[in-house]
Short mmCIF file of C-alpha atoms in Angstrom, two decimals:
data_model
loop_
_atom_site.label_atom_id
_atom_site.label_comp_id
_atom_site.label_asym_id
_atom_site.label_seq_id
_atom_site.Cartn_x
_atom_site.Cartn_y
_atom_site.Cartn_z
CA MET A 91 -23.09 6.00 17.36
CA LEU A 92 -20.16 3.60 17.32
CA GLN A 93 -19.93 1.24 20.28
CA PHE A 94 -17.20 -1.29 20.68
CA SER A 95 -15.45 -3.52 23.15
CA PHE A 96 -12.47 -5.62 22.07
CA LYS A 97 -10.34 -8.08 23.97
CA LYS A 98 -7.45 -9.67 22.14
CA LYS A 99 -4.14 -11.29 22.99
CA LEU A 100 -1.55 -9.72 20.69
CA HIS A 101 2.00 -10.80 20.02
CA HIS A 102 4.32 -7.94 20.70
CA HIS A 103 8.07 -7.55 20.07
CA SER A 104 8.67 -7.68 23.83
CA GLY A 105 6.21 -10.49 24.53
CA GLN A 106 2.45 -10.79 24.67
CA LEU A 107 0.11 -7.87 25.10
CA GLN A 108 -3.39 -8.28 26.49
CA PHE A 109 -5.34 -5.71 24.48
CA ARG A 110 -8.60 -4.58 26.06
CA LEU A 111 -10.44 -1.49 24.88
CA SER A 112 -14.02 -0.27 24.83
CA ALA A 113 -15.70 3.06 24.11
CA SER A 114 -18.78 4.71 22.59
CA LEU A 115 -18.20 7.37 19.97
CA PRO A 116 -20.73 9.85 18.58
CA ALA A 117 -21.84 9.37 14.97
CA ASN A 118 -19.84 11.39 12.41
CA SER A 119 -17.15 12.19 14.98
CA VAL A 120 -13.44 12.11 14.19
CA THR A 121 -11.53 10.23 16.89
CA ALA A 122 -7.77 9.94 17.15
CA ILE A 123 -6.35 6.82 18.75
CA MET A 124 -2.96 7.58 20.25
CA GLY A 125 -0.34 5.47 21.94
CA GLY A 126 3.27 4.42 21.63
CA SER A 127 4.48 2.00 18.97
CA GLY A 128 3.58 -1.64 19.55
CA GLU A 129 0.43 -0.74 21.48
CA GLY A 130 -1.72 -2.60 18.97
CA LYS A 131 -3.16 0.48 17.28
CA THR A 132 -3.02 -0.94 13.75
CA SER A 133 -4.40 -4.25 15.08
CA LEU A 134 -7.29 -2.26 16.56
CA LEU A 135 -8.13 -0.76 13.15
CA LYS A 136 -7.97 -4.26 11.64
CA MET A 137 -10.46 -5.45 14.27
CA PHE A 138 -12.86 -2.69 13.23
CA ALA A 139 -12.38 -3.67 9.59
CA GLY A 140 -12.93 -7.39 10.21
CA LEU A 141 -9.38 -8.22 9.05
CA LEU A 142 -8.47 -9.44 12.55
CA LYS A 143 -10.85 -11.29 14.85
CA PRO A 144 -10.92 -10.21 18.50
CA ASP A 145 -10.98 -12.95 21.15
CA GLU A 146 -14.06 -11.40 22.79
CA GLY A 147 -16.25 -8.34 22.52
CA TYR A 148 -18.70 -6.57 20.25
CA LEU A 149 -18.85 -3.86 17.59
CA LYS A 150 -22.02 -1.95 16.79
CA ILE A 151 -22.40 0.95 14.43
CA ASN A 152 -25.72 2.79 14.57
CA ASP A 153 -28.10 -0.16 14.94
CA ALA A 154 -26.09 -2.69 13.00
CA CYS A 155 -24.02 -5.32 14.77
CA TRP A 156 -20.78 -6.18 12.92
CA TYR A 157 -19.24 -8.33 15.60
CA ASP A 158 -20.49 -10.05 18.72
CA SER A 159 -18.54 -12.91 20.27
CA VAL A 160 -21.52 -14.04 22.39
CA LYS A 161 -24.01 -14.08 19.52
CA LYS A 162 -21.30 -15.48 17.24
CA ILE A 163 -21.68 -12.63 14.74
CA ASN A 164 -18.58 -11.69 12.75
CA LEU A 165 -19.20 -9.90 9.47
CA VAL A 166 -16.46 -10.32 6.85
CA PRO A 167 -14.78 -7.03 5.75
CA GLN A 168 -16.74 -7.09 2.49
CA LYS A 169 -20.04 -6.89 4.42
CA ARG A 170 -18.93 -4.00 6.67
CA SER A 171 -19.31 -0.51 5.31
CA ILE A 172 -15.71 0.63 5.80
CA GLY A 173 -13.01 2.68 4.16
CA PHE A 174 -9.43 1.89 5.14
CA LEU A 175 -6.44 4.11 4.47
CA PHE A 176 -3.40 1.88 4.91
CA GLN A 177 -0.09 3.24 6.14
CA GLU A 178 1.53 1.81 2.99
CA TYR A 179 -1.31 3.30 0.83
CA ALA A 180 -1.95 -0.18 -0.73
CA LEU A 181 -2.80 1.27 -4.14
CA PHE A 182 -2.92 -1.50 -6.74
CA PRO A 183 0.15 -1.09 -9.00
CA ASN A 184 -1.53 -2.70 -12.02
CA MET A 185 -4.28 -0.05 -12.13
CA THR A 186 -4.13 3.66 -12.96
CA VAL A 187 -5.26 6.31 -10.48
CA LYS A 188 -8.73 6.35 -12.05
CA GLU A 189 -8.93 2.54 -12.20
CA ASN A 190 -7.98 2.31 -8.52
CA LEU A 191 -10.98 4.50 -7.71
CA THR A 192 -13.38 2.83 -10.16
CA PHE A 193 -12.40 -0.65 -8.96
CA ALA A 194 -13.59 0.28 -5.45
CA LEU A 195 -17.13 0.84 -6.72
CA SER A 196 -19.58 -1.99 -7.31
CA LYS A 197 -20.67 -2.51 -10.94
CA GLU A 198 -24.01 -0.77 -10.47
CA ASP A 199 -22.37 2.29 -8.86
CA ARG A 200 -19.64 2.56 -11.46
CA ASN A 201 -20.67 5.94 -12.86
CA ALA A 202 -17.97 8.42 -13.64
CA ASP A 203 -19.48 11.31 -11.62
CA ILE A 204 -18.19 10.39 -8.19
CA VAL A 205 -14.79 9.35 -9.57
CA ASN A 206 -14.37 12.70 -11.36
CA GLU A 207 -15.68 14.60 -8.35
CA LEU A 208 -13.13 12.95 -6.06
CA LEU A 209 -10.31 13.39 -8.56
CA GLU A 210 -11.11 17.09 -8.59
CA ILE A 211 -11.20 17.37 -4.78
CA ILE A 212 -7.77 15.73 -4.48
CA ASP A 213 -6.61 17.73 -7.49
CA LEU A 214 -5.29 14.75 -9.44
CA LYS A 215 -7.57 14.86 -12.48
CA ALA A 216 -4.56 15.53 -14.72
CA LEU A 217 -2.83 12.38 -13.46
CA GLU A 218 -5.85 10.06 -13.64
CA ASN A 219 -4.26 7.77 -16.23
CA ILE A 220 -0.94 7.42 -14.40
CA LYS A 221 -0.03 4.26 -12.47
CA PRO A 222 0.49 4.89 -8.72
CA THR A 223 4.18 3.92 -8.76
CA HIS A 224 4.84 7.06 -10.81
CA LEU A 225 3.22 9.34 -8.23
CA SER A 226 4.91 11.03 -5.25
CA GLY A 227 4.17 9.79 -1.72
CA GLY A 228 1.79 12.67 -1.05
CA GLN A 229 -0.12 12.09 -4.29
CA GLN A 230 -0.41 8.36 -3.57
CA GLN A 231 -1.72 9.18 -0.10
CA ARG A 232 -4.43 11.42 -1.57
CA VAL A 233 -5.50 8.77 -4.08
CA ALA A 234 -5.63 6.21 -1.26
CA LEU A 235 -7.77 8.58 0.80
CA ALA A 236 -10.15 9.19 -2.12
CA ARG A 237 -10.40 5.43 -2.66
CA ALA A 238 -11.19 4.91 1.03
CA VAL A 239 -14.14 7.33 0.95
CA ILE A 240 -15.51 6.55 -2.53
CA ARG A 241 -17.94 3.92 -1.28
CA LYS A 242 -19.30 6.40 1.29
CA PRO A 243 -18.46 4.12 4.21
CA LYS A 244 -20.13 4.28 7.61
CA LEU A 245 -16.72 3.96 9.24
CA LEU A 246 -13.50 5.43 7.88
CA LEU A 247 -10.27 4.02 9.30
CA LEU A 248 -7.03 5.97 8.79
CA ASP A 249 -3.70 4.43 9.80
CA GLU A 250 -1.12 7.18 10.49
CA PRO A 251 -2.31 9.28 7.54
CA LEU A 252 0.13 12.17 7.93
CA SER A 253 3.21 10.51 9.39
CA ALA A 254 5.10 9.95 6.14
CA LEU A 255 4.44 13.42 4.74
CA ASP A 256 6.37 16.66 5.07
CA ASN A 257 4.72 19.77 6.50
CA GLN A 258 3.43 21.13 3.21
CA LEU A 259 1.89 17.80 2.20
CA ARG A 260 0.38 17.38 5.66
CA ASP A 261 -1.49 20.64 5.25
CA ARG A 262 -2.67 19.53 1.83
CA LEU A 263 -3.93 16.13 3.00
CA GLN A 264 -5.55 17.67 6.04
CA GLN A 265 -7.37 20.11 3.78
CA ASP A 266 -8.46 17.28 1.43
CA LEU A 267 -9.69 15.21 4.35
CA LYS A 268 -11.76 18.12 5.68
CA LEU A 269 -13.29 18.69 2.23
CA LEU A 270 -14.07 15.01 1.84
CA LEU A 271 -15.64 14.74 5.29
CA ALA A 272 -17.74 17.83 4.66
CA LYS A 273 -18.99 16.22 1.46
CA TYR A 274 -19.40 12.67 2.79
CA PRO A 275 -19.78 12.84 6.59
CA THR A 276 -18.90 9.62 8.38
CA THR A 277 -17.46 8.31 11.65
CA VAL A 278 -13.68 8.43 11.45
CA LEU A 279 -10.98 6.69 13.48
CA ILE A 280 -7.41 7.88 13.05
CA VAL A 281 -4.51 5.95 14.49
CA THR A 282 -1.48 8.10 15.23
CA HIS A 283 1.47 8.47 17.55
CA ASP A 284 1.73 12.17 16.84
CA ALA A 285 -0.22 14.64 19.03
CA ALA A 286 -0.05 17.31 16.31
CA GLU A 287 -1.72 14.94 13.83
CA ALA A 288 -4.46 14.21 16.37
CA ILE A 289 -5.06 17.90 17.10
CA ARG A 290 -5.13 18.78 13.38
CA LEU A 291 -7.62 16.12 12.37
CA ALA A 292 -9.72 14.88 15.28
CA ASP A 293 -12.35 16.14 17.72
CA HIS A 294 -12.16 13.20 20.17
CA ILE A 295 -9.18 11.24 21.41
CA ILE A 296 -8.50 7.81 22.88
CA ILE A 297 -5.10 7.32 24.49
CA VAL A 298 -4.01 3.67 24.72
CA ASP A 299 -1.36 2.59 27.18
CA GLU A 300 -0.16 -1.02 27.49
CA GLY A 301 -3.13 -2.18 25.44
CA LYS A 302 -5.69 -0.52 27.75
CA LEU A 303 -7.73 2.67 27.67
CA LYS A 304 -5.85 5.42 29.50
CA THR A 305 -7.85 8.49 28.54
CA PHE A 306 -10.90 9.21 26.40
CA GLY A 307 -12.55 12.55 25.79
CA LYS A 308 -12.77 15.64 23.65
CA ILE A 309 -9.38 16.37 22.22
CA LYS A 310 -9.11 19.90 23.59
CA ASP A 311 -9.95 18.74 27.12
CA VAL A 312 -7.57 15.78 27.08
CA LEU A 313 -4.55 17.35 25.43
CA GLY A 314 -5.21 20.70 27.16
CA THR A 315 -5.04 18.97 30.54
CA ASN A 316 -1.79 17.32 29.53
CA LEU A 317 -0.31 20.67 28.62
CA GLU A 318 -1.24 22.12 32.01
CA LYS A 319 0.22 19.14 33.82
CA ASN A 320 3.37 19.30 31.79
CA GLY A 321 3.67 23.01 32.39
CA GLY A 322 4.53 23.87 28.78
CA ILE A 323 5.65 22.62 25.41
CA ASP A 324 8.77 20.48 25.13
CA ALA A 325 11.68 21.97 23.22
CA GLU A 326 15.41 21.29 22.90
CA VAL A 327 18.13 23.92 23.22
CA ILE A 328 20.33 23.77 20.12
CA SER A 329 22.69 26.73 20.63
CA ILE A 330 23.12 29.72 22.91
CA ASP A 331 24.37 33.13 21.84
CA SER A 332 25.25 34.95 25.08
CA SER A 333 26.33 38.15 23.29
CA GLN A 334 22.88 38.59 21.74
CA ASN A 335 21.15 37.07 24.78
CA THR A 336 19.29 34.63 22.46
CA MET A 337 19.11 30.88 22.02
CA GLN A 338 18.02 28.57 19.22
CA ILE A 339 15.48 25.91 20.15
CA LEU A 340 13.99 22.97 18.27
CA LEU A 341 10.23 22.87 18.63
CA GLY A 342 8.69 19.95 16.76
CA ASP A 343 10.30 20.03 13.31
CA SER A 344 11.10 23.76 13.40
CA LEU A 345 14.01 25.83 14.64
CA PHE A 346 13.25 29.06 16.51
CA THR A 347 15.40 31.83 17.94
CA ILE A 348 14.07 33.23 21.22
CA ASN A 349 15.31 35.67 23.82
CA ILE A 350 16.85 34.10 26.89
CA PRO A 351 14.57 34.96 29.81
CA SER A 352 16.16 37.19 32.41
CA ILE A 353 14.88 35.11 35.29
CA GLY A 354 15.75 31.51 36.14
CA SER A 355 18.92 29.52 35.53
CA LEU A 356 20.67 29.62 32.17
CA PRO A 357 20.09 26.43 30.11
CA GLU A 358 22.91 24.60 28.33
CA GLU A 359 23.05 23.25 24.79
CA GLY A 360 21.22 19.92 24.54
CA ASP A 361 18.96 20.68 27.55
CA ARG A 362 15.25 19.94 27.22
CA ILE A 363 13.13 22.88 28.34
CA LYS A 364 9.45 23.76 28.68
CA ILE A 365 8.19 26.78 26.79
CA ASN A 366 5.25 28.83 28.05
CA ALA A 367 3.86 31.72 26.03
CA ASP A 368 3.51 34.91 28.07
CA ASN A 369 3.29 37.10 25.03
CA TRP A 370 1.87 36.52 21.56
CA LYS A 371 0.44 38.50 18.69
CA LEU A 372 -1.96 37.67 15.89
CA ASN A 373 -0.61 37.86 12.35
CA MET B 221 19.53 -39.78 -43.54
CA GLU B 222 15.79 -39.65 -43.42
CA ILE B 223 14.45 -37.67 -40.50
CA SER B 224 10.85 -37.68 -39.38
CA PHE B 225 9.54 -34.40 -38.02
CA SER B 226 6.64 -36.20 -36.34
CA PRO B 227 8.40 -36.53 -32.91
CA LEU B 228 9.09 -32.77 -32.88
CA TRP B 229 5.50 -31.88 -33.77
CA LEU B 230 4.23 -34.39 -31.21
CA SER B 231 6.46 -32.86 -28.50
CA LEU B 232 5.22 -29.40 -29.44
CA LYS B 233 1.57 -30.51 -29.42
CA LEU B 234 1.99 -32.30 -26.08
CA ALA B 235 3.75 -29.33 -24.45
CA THR B 236 1.22 -26.79 -25.80
CA ILE B 237 -1.86 -28.69 -24.63
CA THR B 238 -0.21 -29.62 -21.30
CA THR B 239 0.71 -25.97 -20.64
CA CYS B 240 -2.81 -24.74 -21.47
CA ILE B 241 -4.33 -27.27 -19.05
CA LEU B 242 -1.68 -26.49 -16.43
CA LEU B 243 -2.28 -22.75 -16.61
CA VAL B 244 -5.95 -23.17 -15.68
CA LEU B 245 -5.34 -26.00 -13.21
CA GLY B 246 -2.28 -24.34 -11.64
CA ILE B 247 -4.06 -21.03 -11.05
CA PHE B 248 -7.04 -22.85 -9.56
CA ILE B 249 -4.78 -24.89 -7.22
CA VAL B 250 -2.94 -21.72 -6.09
CA TYR B 251 -6.32 -20.09 -5.37
CA LEU B 252 -7.40 -23.14 -3.40
CA ILE B 253 -4.19 -23.28 -1.36
CA HIS B 254 -3.99 -19.55 -0.63
CA PHE B 255 -7.63 -18.73 0.04
CA LYS B 256 -9.47 -21.89 1.01
CA LEU B 257 -6.93 -24.09 2.75
CA LYS B 258 -4.73 -21.48 4.49
CA GLY B 259 -4.32 -22.33 8.15
CA TYR B 260 -5.32 -25.97 7.72
CA TRP B 261 -2.92 -28.95 7.82
CA LEU B 262 -4.30 -29.90 4.40
CA VAL B 263 -2.18 -27.11 2.88
CA SER B 264 1.05 -28.97 3.63
CA PHE B 265 -0.46 -32.14 2.23
CA VAL B 266 -1.59 -30.51 -1.03
CA LYS B 267 1.75 -28.71 -1.42
CA SER B 268 3.60 -32.02 -0.89
CA ILE B 269 1.47 -33.83 -3.47
CA VAL B 270 2.00 -31.03 -6.01
CA SER B 271 5.78 -31.02 -5.46
CA LEU B 272 6.16 -34.82 -5.40
CA PRO B 273 7.22 -35.05 -9.09
CA LEU B 274 10.22 -32.86 -8.28
CA VAL B 275 11.78 -35.49 -6.02
CA LEU B 276 10.26 -38.75 -7.22
CA PRO B 277 12.19 -40.74 -9.88
CA PRO B 278 10.16 -40.52 -13.13
CA THR B 279 10.08 -44.32 -13.28
CA VAL B 280 8.30 -44.50 -9.91
CA LEU B 281 5.68 -41.96 -10.98
CA GLY B 282 5.47 -43.65 -14.39
CA TYR B 283 4.93 -47.03 -12.76
CA TYR B 284 2.07 -45.79 -10.56
CA LEU B 285 0.48 -43.96 -13.47
CA LEU B 286 0.76 -47.12 -15.58
CA VAL B 287 -1.05 -49.05 -12.86
CA ALA B 288 -3.67 -46.29 -12.48
CA PHE B 289 -4.23 -45.95 -16.25
CA ASN B 290 -4.63 -49.70 -16.80
CA PRO B 291 -8.01 -50.45 -18.47
CA ASP B 292 -8.86 -52.71 -15.52
CA SER B 293 -8.26 -49.95 -12.98
CA ILE B 294 -10.97 -47.50 -11.82
CA LEU B 295 -9.45 -44.50 -13.62
CA GLY B 296 -8.61 -46.46 -16.78
CA SER B 297 -12.08 -48.02 -17.07
CA LEU B 298 -13.76 -44.68 -16.28
CA PHE B 299 -11.93 -42.96 -19.16
CA GLU B 300 -12.76 -45.81 -21.46
CA GLU B 301 -16.46 -45.82 -20.56
CA LEU B 302 -16.96 -42.05 -20.46
CA PHE B 303 -14.76 -40.83 -23.31
CA ASN B 304 -13.90 -44.05 -25.11
CA ILE B 305 -10.23 -43.22 -24.52
CA GLN B 306 -7.56 -45.71 -23.60
CA LEU B 307 -4.99 -44.09 -21.34
CA VAL B 308 -2.14 -46.59 -21.55
CA PHE B 309 0.11 -46.24 -24.62
CA SER B 310 -1.90 -43.34 -26.03
CA PHE B 311 -1.48 -39.59 -26.51
CA ALA B 312 -4.26 -38.96 -23.95
CA GLY B 313 -2.29 -41.01 -21.41
CA ILE B 314 1.00 -39.14 -21.89
CA LEU B 315 -0.93 -35.86 -21.80
CA LEU B 316 -2.46 -36.71 -18.42
CA GLY B 317 0.94 -37.95 -17.19
CA SER B 318 2.65 -34.71 -18.34
CA VAL B 319 0.05 -32.58 -16.59
CA ILE B 320 0.72 -34.40 -13.31
CA PHE B 321 4.48 -34.42 -13.83
CA SER B 322 4.82 -30.72 -14.74
CA LEU B 323 2.32 -29.42 -12.15
CA PRO B 324 4.97 -28.12 -9.67
CA PHE B 325 6.64 -26.07 -12.41
CA ILE B 326 3.58 -23.85 -12.73
CA VAL B 327 2.11 -24.02 -9.21
CA ASN B 328 5.30 -23.27 -7.26
CA PRO B 329 6.34 -19.97 -8.93
CA ILE B 330 2.77 -18.61 -8.90
CA LEU B 331 2.15 -19.68 -5.29
CA SER B 332 5.42 -18.26 -4.07
CA ALA B 333 4.72 -14.94 -5.83
CA VAL B 334 1.21 -14.80 -4.32
CA GLU B 335 2.58 -15.51 -0.84
CA ASN B 336 5.28 -12.84 -1.25
CA LEU B 337 2.84 -10.10 -2.26
CA PRO B 338 2.34 -7.68 0.66
CA ALA B 339 -0.78 -8.66 2.62
CA TYR B 340 -2.14 -5.11 2.44
CA TYR B 341 -3.16 -5.53 -1.22
CA GLU B 342 -5.43 -8.40 -0.24
CA ASP B 343 -6.71 -6.53 2.85
CA ALA B 344 -7.35 -3.37 0.82
CA ALA B 345 -9.38 -5.30 -1.77
CA TYR B 346 -11.53 -6.86 0.99
CA THR B 347 -12.21 -3.48 2.56
CA LEU B 348 -13.38 -2.32 -0.88
CA GLY B 349 -15.96 -5.10 -0.85
CA LYS B 350 -14.21 -7.45 -3.25
CA THR B 351 -14.59 -11.24 -2.97
CA GLN B 352 -11.59 -13.55 -2.68
CA TRP B 353 -11.92 -14.54 -6.35
CA GLN B 354 -12.12 -10.89 -7.49
CA THR B 355 -9.11 -10.07 -5.28
CA PHE B 356 -7.16 -12.98 -6.75
CA THR B 357 -7.97 -12.34 -10.41
CA LYS B 358 -8.13 -8.54 -10.51
CA VAL B 359 -5.48 -7.55 -7.94
CA MET B 360 -3.07 -10.38 -7.21
CA LEU B 361 -2.58 -12.18 -10.54
CA PRO B 362 -2.02 -8.99 -12.61
CA ASN B 363 0.70 -7.97 -10.15
CA ILE B 364 2.59 -11.26 -10.45
CA LYS B 365 2.37 -11.52 -14.24
CA SER B 366 6.09 -12.17 -14.55
CA SER B 367 5.91 -15.23 -12.25
CA VAL B 368 2.96 -16.58 -14.26
CA ILE B 369 5.00 -16.20 -17.46
CA VAL B 370 7.99 -17.94 -15.85
CA GLY B 371 5.66 -20.77 -14.71
CA ILE B 372 4.20 -21.16 -18.23
CA THR B 373 7.67 -21.24 -19.81
CA MET B 374 9.12 -23.68 -17.31
CA SER B 375 6.22 -26.15 -17.55
CA PHE B 376 6.32 -25.96 -21.37
CA ALA B 377 10.08 -26.62 -21.43
CA HIS B 378 9.85 -29.36 -18.85
CA THR B 379 7.15 -31.18 -20.83
CA ILE B 380 9.27 -30.99 -23.99
CA GLY B 381 12.18 -32.59 -22.12
CA GLU B 382 10.19 -35.26 -20.26
CA PHE B 383 11.34 -38.82 -20.94
CA GLY B 384 10.88 -41.36 -18.13
CA VAL B 385 7.18 -40.99 -17.40
CA ILE B 386 6.31 -40.88 -21.13
CA LEU B 387 8.29 -44.02 -21.87
CA MET B 388 6.64 -45.86 -18.95
CA ILE B 389 3.04 -45.00 -19.79
CA GLY B 390 3.22 -44.22 -23.50
CA GLY B 391 5.88 -46.55 -24.82
CA ASN B 392 7.36 -45.74 -28.19
CA ILE B 393 4.52 -45.63 -30.73
CA PRO B 394 5.25 -43.48 -33.84
CA ASP B 395 2.85 -40.53 -34.31
CA GLU B 396 1.13 -41.35 -31.02
CA THR B 397 3.60 -41.33 -28.14
CA ARG B 398 7.05 -41.08 -29.77
CA VAL B 399 7.94 -37.55 -28.75
CA ALA B 400 11.37 -36.02 -29.47
CA SER B 401 13.04 -37.27 -26.26
CA ILE B 402 11.81 -40.83 -26.90
CA ALA B 403 12.86 -40.58 -30.56
CA ILE B 404 16.45 -39.82 -29.50
CA TYR B 405 16.50 -42.95 -27.35
CA ASN B 406 14.98 -44.96 -30.20
CA GLU B 407 17.48 -43.69 -32.79
CA VAL B 408 20.44 -44.46 -30.52
CA GLU B 409 19.11 -47.98 -29.93
CA MET B 410 18.98 -48.41 -33.72
CA LEU B 411 22.48 -46.87 -34.05
CA ASN B 412 21.12 -43.94 -36.12
CA TYR B 413 23.41 -41.40 -34.52
CA ASP B 414 22.79 -38.72 -37.16
CA SER B 415 19.07 -38.65 -36.43
CA ALA B 416 19.70 -38.80 -32.68
CA ASN B 417 22.07 -35.90 -33.07
CA PHE B 418 19.51 -33.86 -35.02
CA TYR B 419 16.80 -34.24 -32.36
CA SER B 420 19.31 -33.67 -29.56
CA VAL B 421 20.64 -30.42 -31.04
CA ILE B 422 17.13 -29.07 -31.42
CA LEU B 423 16.22 -29.94 -27.81
CA LEU B 424 19.53 -28.53 -26.55
CA ILE B 425 19.06 -25.20 -28.34
CA PHE B 426 15.44 -25.04 -27.27
CA SER B 427 16.23 -25.74 -23.58
CA LEU B 428 19.05 -23.21 -23.54
CA ALA B 429 16.82 -20.59 -25.13
CA VAL B 430 14.09 -21.20 -22.54
CA LEU B 431 16.50 -20.95 -19.60
CA PHE B 432 18.04 -17.81 -21.05
CA PHE B 433 14.56 -16.29 -21.45
CA VAL B 434 13.57 -17.19 -17.86
CA ASN B 435 16.78 -15.80 -16.39
CA PHE B 436 16.64 -12.68 -18.52
CA PHE B 437 13.01 -12.19 -17.55
CA ASN B 438 13.75 -12.74 -13.85
CA SER B 439 16.58 -10.22 -13.89
CA ARG B 440 14.25 -7.63 -15.44
CA LYS B 441 11.28 -8.60 -13.28
CA ASN B 442 11.60 -5.66 -10.91
CA ASN B 443 11.75 -3.20 -13.75
CA ILE B 444 8.72 -4.50 -15.59
CA ASN B 445 6.11 -1.86 -16.11
CA LEU B 446 2.89 -3.53 -15.08
#
């Protein structure tokens, strides 16, 4: 069980933001934290990690207290059992892939088994002696993820893990993350601004708005409700072919051609529309 | 023309020992400033003290060092009692003076490189359980190698070229404090222009070579394969 309550005044590009958030999360759950940019999501992860001190609040994981402003407890990051995947990967350029992983282990734990095991899961055994600057973005991300879990942390913090990757690499990292979590279960917090990323990776969701908790719950309940309220999925009309009675729409990153429905008014190019499925088939 | 090579060897010896001391001291001071004093007003004070030799006339620094190294002063008598070393007009004295005088040439490039490294390297090392010292020595220093090399080169070259402070605290004693820059002054005073010219040409070529190396190294810095 992860329980936390943080209050912190943050400096924001449009002024100050009074950040106030508390929640209790089940052990070994994967929770996505969503919100617009500048909502203090990365600052929140840093507060969990002990890299940023909240003004008030507490942080308890299982029975251990990592931070309590009343009892004046504030464990340094080194004393918290955490893994942190930074948005910029933060792999050390002077070390090879293997050295980046080995460095994360303490001297007594520095056996090759776990390093080799992780290198095999992320499928980078062949590149273990390469420096990170020579790897692609997706490969660096996977090394950074392996490094974040190698110490078997009680809390794994992921800062926008999929945002910089293309679709194919997203699937790959998602698959690696699932394998790693199956092998080393832990409580995970994922910061994201992308609903698809949250749905792909998490089982719970916290939505932050203006630095405060807006919604918290199981991801399917929360995002499902949103979908109902919205009445469909947002898409943009790119072009209309009246002769074929079809139109091209942009849905997420993909372009689709659909039949123009016979009922309702005809959309124009550039219109934003809501799509509801009334027919589907399983491949 | 009879030329003594002693001033050149003495300059080389002084610069080598000074640079070795500065490397250890400089790295320790950077660690202190970045990790232990960050956020305190003391940081500005320490940075100002370290950079003082850059703006202070060498004669002013030399004068204060002369006063401080005097056998009757606390520092002078301490050195004499503990190590049986006289600081004024001795090699030990000009060595100590050079260390103080060349300190900014090693501290400033290393400190500025450390401060320019993205903060996430430091944060990542902490989340992996590493101490500040481990983070500094295993993560930060290896990634700013080129700045450390520039610092070493600049402090070595600066010590070779130092004149004012050495003359003030060391005088002009052959084989003890008469380094190349002092020897040039001495030869000119004695109207031995050939000897003065010999020492000057060597220092000129040396200084040019060092600056060329530093600039060449800086221009390649981003392409260095760490």
